[in-house]
Short mmCIF file of C-alpha atoms and ligand atoms in Angstrom, two decimals:
data_model
loop_
_atom_site.label_atom_id
_atom_site.label_comp_id
_atom_site.label_asym_id
_atom_site.label_seq_id
_atom_site.Cartn_x
_atom_site.Cartn_y
_atom_site.Cartn_z
CA MET A 1413 0.00 0.00 0.00
CA LYS A 1414 2.75 2.37 0.99
CA PHE A 1415 4.61 1.44 -2.15
CA LEU A 1416 1.52 2.11 -4.23
CA SER A 1417 1.01 5.58 -2.82
CA LEU A 1418 4.68 6.35 -3.30
CA LEU A 1419 4.38 5.19 -6.87
CA LEU A 1420 1.32 7.38 -7.40
CA ALA A 1421 3.05 10.38 -5.88
CA VAL A 1422 6.11 9.95 -8.07
CA GLY A 1423 3.89 9.39 -11.11
CA ALA A 1424 1.96 12.52 -10.30
CA ALA A 1425 5.11 14.56 -9.89
CA LEU A 1426 6.53 13.32 -13.16
CA ALA A 1427 3.61 13.02 -15.49
CA VAL A 1428 0.73 15.24 -14.47
CA PRO A 1429 1.13 18.67 -15.96
CA VAL A 1430 0.11 21.77 -14.03
CA LYS A 1431 -3.64 22.21 -14.22
CA GLU A 1432 -4.38 25.28 -16.24
CA ASP A 1433 -7.17 27.59 -15.32
CA VAL A 1434 -9.02 28.47 -18.55
CA PRO A 1435 -11.06 31.57 -17.73
CA SER A 1436 -14.70 31.39 -18.70
CA LEU A 1437 -15.97 34.19 -20.89
CA LYS A 1438 -19.53 33.57 -19.68
CA GLY A 1439 -20.76 36.87 -18.29
CA ALA A 1440 -17.62 38.70 -19.36
CA LYS A 1441 -18.26 42.21 -20.67
CA VAL A 1442 -16.35 44.81 -22.63
CA PHE A 1443 -16.50 48.33 -21.21
CA ARG A 1444 -15.87 51.47 -23.22
CA ILE A 1445 -14.29 54.08 -20.99
CA ILE A 1446 -13.42 57.73 -21.46
CA THR A 1447 -11.47 59.57 -18.77
CA VAL A 1448 -11.47 63.30 -18.22
CA THR A 1449 -9.20 63.68 -15.19
CA GLN A 1450 -5.69 62.39 -14.57
CA GLU A 1451 -6.93 60.71 -11.40
CA GLN A 1452 -9.51 58.73 -13.38
CA LEU A 1453 -6.98 57.74 -16.02
CA SER A 1454 -4.42 56.55 -13.46
CA ALA A 1455 -7.09 54.63 -11.59
CA ILE A 1456 -8.17 52.81 -14.77
CA LEU A 1457 -4.63 52.08 -15.91
CA ALA A 1458 -3.94 50.51 -12.51
CA TYR A 1459 -6.06 47.57 -13.73
CA ASP A 1460 -3.39 46.76 -16.31
CA GLY A 1461 -2.05 43.26 -15.66
CA GLN A 1462 -4.64 42.49 -13.00
CA LYS A 1463 -6.43 39.16 -12.96
CA GLY A 1464 -9.87 39.31 -14.55
CA TYR A 1465 -9.12 42.42 -16.61
CA ASP A 1466 -7.79 42.63 -20.14
CA PHE A 1467 -7.13 45.92 -21.95
CA LEU A 1468 -8.36 45.34 -25.49
CA ARG A 1469 -7.73 48.94 -26.42
CA TYR A 1470 -5.35 51.00 -24.37
CA GLY A 1471 -5.41 54.76 -24.04
CA HIS A 1472 -2.73 56.80 -22.36
CA MET A 1473 -4.20 60.26 -22.88
CA LEU A 1474 -7.24 61.90 -21.37
CA GLY A 1475 -10.19 61.50 -23.71
CA ASP A 1476 -8.79 58.35 -25.38
CA GLU A 1477 -11.29 55.55 -25.82
CA ILE A 1478 -10.27 52.61 -23.65
CA GLN A 1479 -11.81 49.17 -24.14
CA LEU A 1480 -11.52 46.88 -21.16
CA LEU A 1481 -12.72 43.29 -20.97
CA VAL A 1482 -13.85 42.30 -17.49
CA LEU A 1483 -14.52 38.69 -16.51
CA ALA A 1484 -17.88 37.93 -14.87
CA ASP A 1485 -16.62 37.62 -11.29
CA TYR A 1486 -15.17 41.13 -11.43
CA VAL A 1487 -17.98 42.99 -13.19
CA GLU A 1488 -19.90 44.13 -10.10
CA ALA A 1489 -16.79 45.41 -8.31
CA PHE A 1490 -15.72 47.19 -11.46
CA LYS A 1491 -19.09 48.90 -11.86
CA THR A 1492 -18.80 50.16 -8.29
CA PHE A 1493 -15.33 51.45 -9.06
CA LEU A 1494 -16.63 53.35 -12.12
CA VAL A 1495 -19.35 54.97 -10.02
CA THR A 1496 -16.91 55.90 -7.26
CA TYR A 1497 -14.57 57.64 -9.69
CA GLU A 1498 -17.48 59.01 -11.76
CA ILE A 1499 -15.94 57.62 -14.94
CA ASP A 1500 -17.82 58.00 -18.20
CA ASN A 1501 -18.47 54.50 -19.57
CA SER A 1502 -20.78 52.29 -21.54
CA ILE A 1503 -20.93 48.59 -22.19
CA LEU A 1504 -19.67 47.74 -25.68
CA THR A 1505 -20.26 44.01 -25.46
CA GLU A 1506 -22.75 42.53 -23.04
CA ASN A 1507 -21.94 38.94 -23.81
CA VAL A 1508 -18.42 38.11 -24.90
CA GLN A 1509 -19.09 34.37 -24.78
CA ALA A 1510 -21.96 34.72 -27.26
CA ALA A 1511 -19.71 36.70 -29.60
CA VAL A 1512 -17.05 33.97 -29.44
CA GLU A 1513 -19.67 31.33 -30.21
CA GLU A 1514 -21.08 33.35 -33.11
CA GLU A 1515 -17.62 33.64 -34.59
CA ALA A 1516 -17.07 29.88 -34.21
CA THR A 1517 -20.33 29.23 -36.04
CA ARG A 1518 -19.32 31.58 -38.85
CA GLN A 1519 -15.98 29.79 -39.04
CA ARG A 1520 -17.67 26.41 -39.45
CA THR A 1521 -19.83 27.57 -42.34
CA ALA A 1522 -17.36 29.83 -44.17
CA PRO A 1523 -15.90 28.54 -47.45
CA ALA A 1524 -12.42 27.17 -46.78
CA THR A 1525 -11.25 27.42 -50.37
CA ARG A 1526 -11.52 29.65 -53.40
CA ALA A 1527 -12.73 28.56 -56.84
CA ASN A 1528 -9.17 27.46 -57.72
CA GLY A 1529 -9.12 25.17 -54.68
CA ARG A 1530 -6.64 27.27 -52.71
CA ILE A 1531 -7.09 28.79 -49.27
CA SER A 1532 -9.96 31.28 -49.03
CA PHE A 1533 -10.10 34.79 -47.63
CA GLU A 1534 -13.49 34.20 -46.08
CA ALA A 1535 -12.39 32.30 -42.97
CA TYR A 1536 -9.60 32.46 -40.42
CA HIS A 1537 -7.53 29.39 -41.17
CA ARG A 1538 -5.71 27.06 -38.84
CA TYR A 1539 -1.93 26.68 -38.79
CA ASP A 1540 -2.04 23.44 -40.83
CA ALA A 1541 -4.07 25.00 -43.63
CA ILE A 1542 -1.76 28.01 -43.82
CA VAL A 1543 1.32 25.77 -43.96
CA ALA A 1544 -0.30 23.58 -46.61
CA TYR A 1545 -1.03 26.68 -48.70
CA MET A 1546 2.60 27.78 -48.57
CA GLN A 1547 3.77 24.27 -49.49
CA ASP A 1548 1.32 24.15 -52.37
CA LEU A 1549 2.56 27.50 -53.71
CA ALA A 1550 6.17 26.39 -53.37
CA SER A 1551 5.54 23.30 -55.47
CA THR A 1552 3.41 25.10 -58.04
CA TYR A 1553 5.48 28.27 -58.40
CA ARG A 1554 8.91 26.68 -58.04
CA ASP A 1555 10.73 29.53 -59.70
CA ILE A 1556 9.61 32.16 -57.19
CA ALA A 1557 8.36 30.53 -53.98
CA SER A 1558 10.12 28.32 -51.45
CA VAL A 1559 9.16 27.31 -47.94
CA ILE A 1560 11.57 28.27 -45.17
CA GLU A 1561 11.74 26.91 -41.62
CA ILE A 1562 12.94 29.40 -39.08
CA GLY A 1563 12.63 27.34 -35.90
CA SER A 1564 10.20 25.41 -33.79
CA THR A 1565 7.89 26.17 -30.91
CA TYR A 1566 7.61 25.06 -27.30
CA ASN A 1567 5.01 22.46 -28.33
CA GLY A 1568 7.14 21.27 -31.22
CA LEU A 1569 5.45 22.94 -34.17
CA THR A 1570 7.63 24.25 -36.97
CA ILE A 1571 7.60 27.96 -37.67
CA TYR A 1572 7.35 28.25 -41.43
CA GLY A 1573 7.65 31.13 -43.80
CA LEU A 1574 7.63 31.66 -47.52
CA LYS A 1575 10.56 33.14 -49.40
CA ILE A 1576 9.41 34.86 -52.57
CA SER A 1577 12.16 35.75 -54.97
CA SER A 1578 12.58 36.00 -58.71
CA GLY A 1579 16.25 35.10 -58.33
CA GLY A 1580 19.43 37.06 -58.69
CA THR A 1581 21.77 38.15 -55.96
CA GLY A 1582 22.32 41.18 -53.78
CA LYS A 1583 18.71 42.23 -53.64
CA PRO A 1584 17.31 44.02 -50.60
CA ALA A 1585 14.76 41.96 -48.68
CA ILE A 1586 11.51 42.70 -46.91
CA LEU A 1587 10.52 40.70 -43.84
CA ILE A 1588 6.86 40.50 -42.83
CA ASP A 1589 5.50 38.46 -39.94
CA GLY A 1590 2.11 37.98 -38.35
CA GLY A 1591 0.56 36.15 -35.46
CA LEU A 1592 3.16 36.85 -32.81
CA HIS A 1593 0.12 37.57 -30.66
CA ALA A 1594 -2.17 34.58 -30.90
CA ARG A 1595 -5.61 36.15 -30.79
CA GLU A 1596 -4.94 38.78 -33.44
CA TRP A 1597 -6.28 36.60 -36.23
CA ILE A 1598 -6.44 39.31 -38.86
CA ALA A 1599 -2.62 39.46 -38.81
CA PRO A 1600 -1.91 35.93 -40.15
CA ALA A 1601 -4.85 36.37 -42.54
CA THR A 1602 -3.33 39.57 -43.94
CA ALA A 1603 0.09 37.93 -44.24
CA VAL A 1604 -1.52 35.07 -46.19
CA TYR A 1605 -3.33 37.57 -48.41
CA THR A 1606 0.00 39.31 -49.07
CA ILE A 1607 1.53 35.97 -50.08
CA ASN A 1608 -1.41 35.39 -52.40
CA GLN A 1609 -0.95 38.77 -54.07
CA LEU A 1610 2.79 38.35 -54.55
CA VAL A 1611 2.74 34.78 -55.79
CA GLU A 1612 -0.61 34.17 -57.46
CA GLU A 1613 -1.30 37.61 -58.97
CA ALA A 1614 0.83 38.03 -62.06
CA SER A 1615 -0.03 41.74 -62.13
CA ASN A 1616 2.11 42.19 -59.01
CA SER A 1617 5.19 40.53 -60.45
CA ASP A 1618 6.92 43.94 -60.68
CA LEU A 1619 7.20 43.77 -56.88
CA LEU A 1620 9.55 40.80 -57.16
CA GLU A 1621 11.93 42.34 -59.64
CA LYS A 1622 14.15 44.28 -57.28
CA VAL A 1623 13.46 42.86 -53.83
CA ASP A 1624 13.17 39.50 -52.10
CA TRP A 1625 10.41 38.74 -49.61
CA TYR A 1626 10.26 36.66 -46.46
CA ILE A 1627 6.77 36.24 -45.06
CA ILE A 1628 6.16 34.36 -41.82
CA PRO A 1629 2.36 34.35 -41.34
CA VAL A 1630 2.15 32.53 -37.99
CA LEU A 1631 5.08 33.34 -35.75
CA ASN A 1632 3.48 31.93 -32.62
CA PRO A 1633 1.73 28.76 -33.83
CA ASP A 1634 1.24 27.26 -30.36
CA GLY A 1635 -0.65 30.31 -29.18
CA TYR A 1636 -2.51 30.68 -32.45
CA GLU A 1637 -3.78 27.10 -32.32
CA TYR A 1638 -4.74 27.48 -28.66
CA SER A 1639 -6.76 30.61 -29.53
CA HIS A 1640 -8.68 28.48 -32.04
CA THR A 1641 -9.21 25.42 -29.85
CA THR A 1642 -9.45 26.54 -26.25
CA ASN A 1643 -9.25 30.22 -25.37
CA ARG A 1644 -10.16 32.75 -28.07
CA LEU A 1645 -8.50 35.54 -26.13
CA TRP A 1646 -5.10 33.87 -25.77
CA ARG A 1647 -2.24 36.27 -26.55
CA LYS A 1648 1.03 34.70 -25.42
CA THR A 1649 3.17 31.68 -26.21
CA ARG A 1650 2.31 28.34 -24.58
CA SER A 1651 5.43 27.61 -22.58
CA VAL A 1652 5.18 26.37 -19.02
CA ASN A 1653 6.23 28.88 -16.39
CA ARG A 1654 8.19 27.36 -13.52
CA GLY A 1655 6.43 27.80 -10.19
CA SER A 1656 3.25 29.18 -11.74
CA SER A 1657 0.01 27.69 -12.98
CA CYS A 1658 -0.17 30.38 -15.66
CA PHE A 1659 1.18 29.52 -19.09
CA GLY A 1660 2.99 31.55 -21.66
CA VAL A 1661 5.12 34.60 -22.21
CA ASP A 1662 4.25 37.69 -24.21
CA PRO A 1663 6.68 37.15 -27.08
CA ASN A 1664 6.46 40.84 -27.87
CA ARG A 1665 8.10 41.64 -24.54
CA ASN A 1666 10.71 38.90 -24.82
CA PHE A 1667 13.24 40.44 -27.22
CA ASP A 1668 16.55 41.46 -25.78
CA TYR A 1669 16.62 45.16 -26.35
CA HIS A 1670 16.15 47.16 -23.15
CA TRP A 1671 14.21 44.11 -21.99
CA MET A 1672 11.78 44.79 -19.12
CA LEU A 1673 12.56 48.49 -19.08
CA ALA A 1674 8.95 49.60 -19.51
CA GLY A 1675 5.44 48.28 -20.09
CA ALA A 1676 6.34 44.68 -19.36
CA SER A 1677 5.52 42.45 -16.44
CA SER A 1678 7.57 40.01 -14.37
CA ILE A 1679 4.40 38.20 -13.29
CA PRO A 1680 3.73 34.98 -15.26
CA CYS A 1681 -0.05 35.43 -15.11
CA SER A 1682 0.13 38.85 -16.74
CA GLU A 1683 -0.73 39.25 -20.42
CA THR A 1684 2.51 41.18 -20.83
CA PHE A 1685 4.79 38.75 -18.97
CA ALA A 1686 8.22 39.37 -20.49
CA GLY A 1687 9.54 35.90 -19.64
CA PRO A 1688 12.05 34.70 -17.04
CA GLU A 1689 14.78 36.18 -19.20
CA ALA A 1690 15.12 37.84 -22.58
CA PHE A 1691 14.78 35.39 -25.44
CA SER A 1692 13.43 32.66 -23.18
CA GLU A 1693 10.90 31.91 -25.94
CA LEU A 1694 11.77 29.73 -28.92
CA GLU A 1695 9.50 31.83 -31.14
CA ALA A 1696 11.41 35.03 -30.33
CA GLN A 1697 14.70 33.16 -30.74
CA ALA A 1698 13.60 31.93 -34.16
CA LEU A 1699 12.92 35.44 -35.41
CA ARG A 1700 16.16 36.69 -33.84
CA ASP A 1701 18.23 34.01 -35.56
CA PHE A 1702 16.54 34.56 -38.88
CA VAL A 1703 17.14 38.30 -38.78
CA LEU A 1704 20.76 37.89 -37.71
CA ALA A 1705 21.37 35.38 -40.51
CA ASN A 1706 19.90 37.79 -43.08
CA ARG A 1707 20.88 41.12 -41.59
CA ASP A 1708 22.84 42.19 -44.65
CA THR A 1709 19.82 42.04 -46.92
CA ILE A 1710 16.73 42.79 -44.78
CA LYS A 1711 15.94 46.47 -45.20
CA LEU A 1712 12.34 46.64 -44.05
CA TYR A 1713 10.53 44.82 -41.27
CA LEU A 1714 6.75 44.87 -40.88
CA THR A 1715 5.20 42.99 -38.00
CA LEU A 1716 1.45 42.61 -38.26
CA HIS A 1717 -0.67 42.91 -35.12
CA SER A 1718 -4.16 44.06 -34.23
CA PHE A 1719 -6.03 46.15 -33.43
CA GLY A 1720 -6.47 49.90 -33.53
CA ASN A 1721 -5.16 51.24 -36.87
CA TYR A 1722 -1.66 52.30 -35.89
CA ILE A 1723 1.53 52.41 -37.89
CA LEU A 1724 4.05 52.31 -35.08
CA TYR A 1725 7.79 52.71 -35.25
CA PRO A 1726 10.52 52.57 -32.59
CA TRP A 1727 11.14 53.16 -29.93
CA GLY A 1728 8.77 51.39 -27.61
CA TYR A 1729 11.14 51.45 -24.66
CA THR A 1730 11.82 55.19 -24.46
CA PHE A 1731 10.32 58.54 -25.42
CA ASP A 1732 13.52 59.26 -27.35
CA LEU A 1733 13.08 59.07 -31.08
CA PRO A 1734 15.25 57.19 -33.56
CA ASP A 1735 17.64 59.27 -35.71
CA ASN A 1736 15.63 58.52 -38.83
CA GLU A 1737 12.29 59.46 -37.30
CA GLU A 1738 11.46 61.80 -40.15
CA GLU A 1739 12.06 59.09 -42.71
CA LEU A 1740 9.99 56.57 -40.71
CA ARG A 1741 7.16 59.05 -40.36
CA SER A 1742 6.98 60.27 -43.94
CA LEU A 1743 7.10 56.74 -45.32
CA ALA A 1744 4.30 55.69 -42.96
CA GLU A 1745 2.28 58.75 -43.99
CA ALA A 1746 2.63 57.83 -47.65
CA ALA A 1747 1.55 54.25 -46.86
CA ASP A 1748 -1.46 55.51 -44.92
CA GLU A 1749 -2.42 57.84 -47.74
CA ALA A 1750 -2.32 54.96 -50.23
CA LEU A 1751 -4.33 52.55 -48.11
CA SER A 1752 -6.98 55.17 -47.39
CA THR A 1753 -7.99 55.13 -51.06
CA VAL A 1754 -9.75 51.77 -50.66
CA ARG A 1755 -12.46 52.82 -48.21
CA GLY A 1756 -11.16 55.76 -46.23
CA THR A 1757 -9.42 53.81 -43.44
CA ARG A 1758 -6.89 56.00 -41.61
CA TYR A 1759 -4.08 55.01 -39.31
CA THR A 1760 -2.47 56.89 -36.44
CA ILE A 1761 1.25 57.21 -37.06
CA GLY A 1762 4.05 57.65 -34.57
CA SER A 1763 6.58 56.13 -32.24
CA THR A 1764 4.93 53.57 -29.98
CA THR A 1765 5.71 55.43 -26.79
CA HIS A 1766 4.23 58.65 -28.10
CA VAL A 1767 1.03 57.36 -29.65
CA LEU A 1768 0.26 54.13 -27.76
CA TYR A 1769 2.24 53.23 -24.64
CA ALA A 1770 5.74 52.41 -23.53
CA ALA A 1771 6.52 48.72 -24.01
CA ALA A 1772 10.05 47.34 -24.15
CA GLY A 1773 11.20 44.02 -25.58
CA ALA A 1774 9.06 44.12 -28.72
CA SER A 1775 10.27 42.70 -32.01
CA ASP A 1776 10.25 46.02 -33.89
CA ASP A 1777 12.64 47.65 -31.39
CA TRP A 1778 15.00 44.67 -31.44
CA VAL A 1779 14.99 44.34 -35.24
CA MET A 1780 15.98 47.98 -35.52
CA GLY A 1781 18.21 48.33 -32.46
CA VAL A 1782 20.14 45.07 -32.74
CA GLY A 1783 19.19 43.68 -36.15
CA GLY A 1784 20.25 46.95 -37.76
CA VAL A 1785 17.12 47.27 -39.93
CA ASP A 1786 16.42 51.00 -40.23
CA LEU A 1787 12.84 50.63 -41.41
CA SER A 1788 10.97 48.72 -38.71
CA TYR A 1789 7.24 49.01 -38.12
CA THR A 1790 4.39 47.44 -36.20
CA LEU A 1791 1.09 47.62 -38.07
CA GLU A 1792 -1.91 47.44 -35.80
CA LEU A 1793 -4.54 46.34 -38.29
CA PRO A 1794 -8.22 47.25 -37.94
CA GLY A 1795 -10.36 45.69 -35.25
CA GLY A 1796 -14.02 44.80 -35.43
CA GLY A 1797 -16.70 42.50 -34.15
CA SER A 1798 -17.64 42.53 -30.48
CA PHE A 1799 -14.25 42.43 -28.81
CA GLY A 1800 -11.97 43.77 -31.51
CA PHE A 1801 -10.20 40.55 -32.42
CA ASP A 1802 -13.35 39.01 -33.90
CA LEU A 1803 -13.33 41.14 -37.01
CA PRO A 1804 -15.71 39.27 -39.30
CA ALA A 1805 -13.79 37.13 -41.77
CA SER A 1806 -15.82 38.80 -44.52
CA GLU A 1807 -13.47 41.76 -43.99
CA ILE A 1808 -10.22 39.87 -44.52
CA GLN A 1809 -10.27 40.70 -48.20
CA VAL A 1810 -10.71 44.45 -47.80
CA VAL A 1811 -8.15 44.69 -45.00
CA GLY A 1812 -5.82 42.68 -47.21
CA GLN A 1813 -6.41 44.99 -50.17
CA GLU A 1814 -5.75 48.18 -48.27
CA THR A 1815 -2.75 46.77 -46.41
CA PHE A 1816 -1.31 45.59 -49.70
CA LEU A 1817 -1.52 49.14 -51.05
CA ALA A 1818 0.46 50.28 -48.02
CA ILE A 1819 2.98 47.49 -48.61
CA ARG A 1820 3.37 48.66 -52.20
CA VAL A 1821 4.43 52.06 -50.92
CA PHE A 1822 6.92 50.47 -48.54
CA VAL A 1823 8.47 48.29 -51.22
CA GLU A 1824 8.74 51.12 -53.72
CA TYR A 1825 10.67 53.09 -51.12
CA VAL A 1826 12.98 50.14 -50.43
CA GLU A 1827 13.60 49.78 -54.16
CA THR A 1828 14.45 53.45 -54.56
CA LYS A 1829 16.70 53.53 -51.55
CA TYR A 1830 18.45 50.17 -51.67
CA ALA A 1831 18.07 48.32 -54.96
CA ASN A 1832 20.81 48.45 -57.59
CA LYS A 1833 19.52 50.40 -60.49
O1 LIG B 3237 1.81 45.82 -27.07
C1 LIG B 3237 2.20 45.28 -28.11
O2 LIG B 3237 2.98 44.32 -28.11
C2 LIG B 3237 1.72 45.80 -29.46
N1 LIG B 3237 0.31 46.10 -29.39
S1 LIG B 3237 -0.77 44.88 -29.28
O3 LIG B 3237 -2.06 45.47 -29.06
N2 LIG B 3237 -0.84 44.11 -30.66
O4 LIG B 3237 -0.37 43.98 -28.25
C3 LIG B 3237 2.47 47.06 -29.81
C4 LIG B 3237 3.95 46.90 -29.92
C5 LIG B 3237 4.62 48.14 -30.42
N3 LIG B 3237 6.02 48.15 -30.39
C6 LIG B 3237 6.78 48.35 -29.27
N4 LIG B 3237 6.27 48.44 -28.10
N5 LIG B 3237 8.07 48.47 -29.45
ZN1 LIG B 3238 -0.17 42.27 -30.91
#
């Protein structure tokens, strides 16, 4: 008997993983909040990183619209808080769970493929389907497309990308990634749309003449899959945190450039947990190693996130501005101008710290600061739906179209500045 219980205890210690608490979205609500006094703003921002609260849209200035998701158990206390501080608010989404279920239903019924049998732009696709699409393109368009592997994840998935190149040597390269944050589904979708335009649309072949492209649509596949299967609002990686029952690290706080200096948490349960050390995450390591291996050719880095319509450039760790701020700004303005022609969408442009919030350890800062890429941007794509990340898949196409117009402006600039004439 004693032996049996010892055996069970050892078995438990070895085999049973930490039980993860998956928060229920039943009764969760999204509040829209506008502050008019500094006291109100500070009081609201104090909820950042607290259990039960998730800033979907952050605002650091008085009058900014803040969107805060509050889990059911915290709603009453939060309402009391709003009354106490006399904070202007309304409820944007009464029933987050229902919105998640509606999206899942739409996903089940949306066409998975286009008329030519390839991946559609009417659904948010899983990692496997996105990888299969890239493999299909690589075998069909052998002269321009090849699959690259940049690393693997905590759960053992491979991080794939597509290299698009019409050949030749010494060309400048553009690196685009998406899906570093799991729940921001429009980002991988837009990366896939970009691949489609560059490879399948012959009318865009001019964009391959002078530059090479590396597109990594799902940089955090573990998190992305988990956001499809288990927790729609998952943001981080899926690594196990020693001594905590909370999983994952915010990979966009994990890069080793002024790591943990601002806007990052040392608490594993926080959505912005920066990790036990810089580059603790395989996903961040993979991007690091890829950039270092190609640092001579990569001239532009675009990392796709959502949401809020921002074109952000470094730095995120300080209010100081990069030396080429003017160049970064005017290029972003030209991109915004171009994309606005589709349906009037406008982006806010600026350094992250000035227009959004301070947050160190993000990929854009590292790619510029250490990777040596002078043109480094985070694109916060449009939000929609009931909690921002559930932008209806029917909008993938139009977001793709307008983002592609912006990308055209970026590439034309890279060609003018870097390509051999
Ligand atoms: O906070 C982030 O990681 C990004 N916003 S998101 O809503 N997608 O999470 C912004 C990152 C901007 N860049 C830097 N902070 N350097
Ligand atoms: Zn993000």
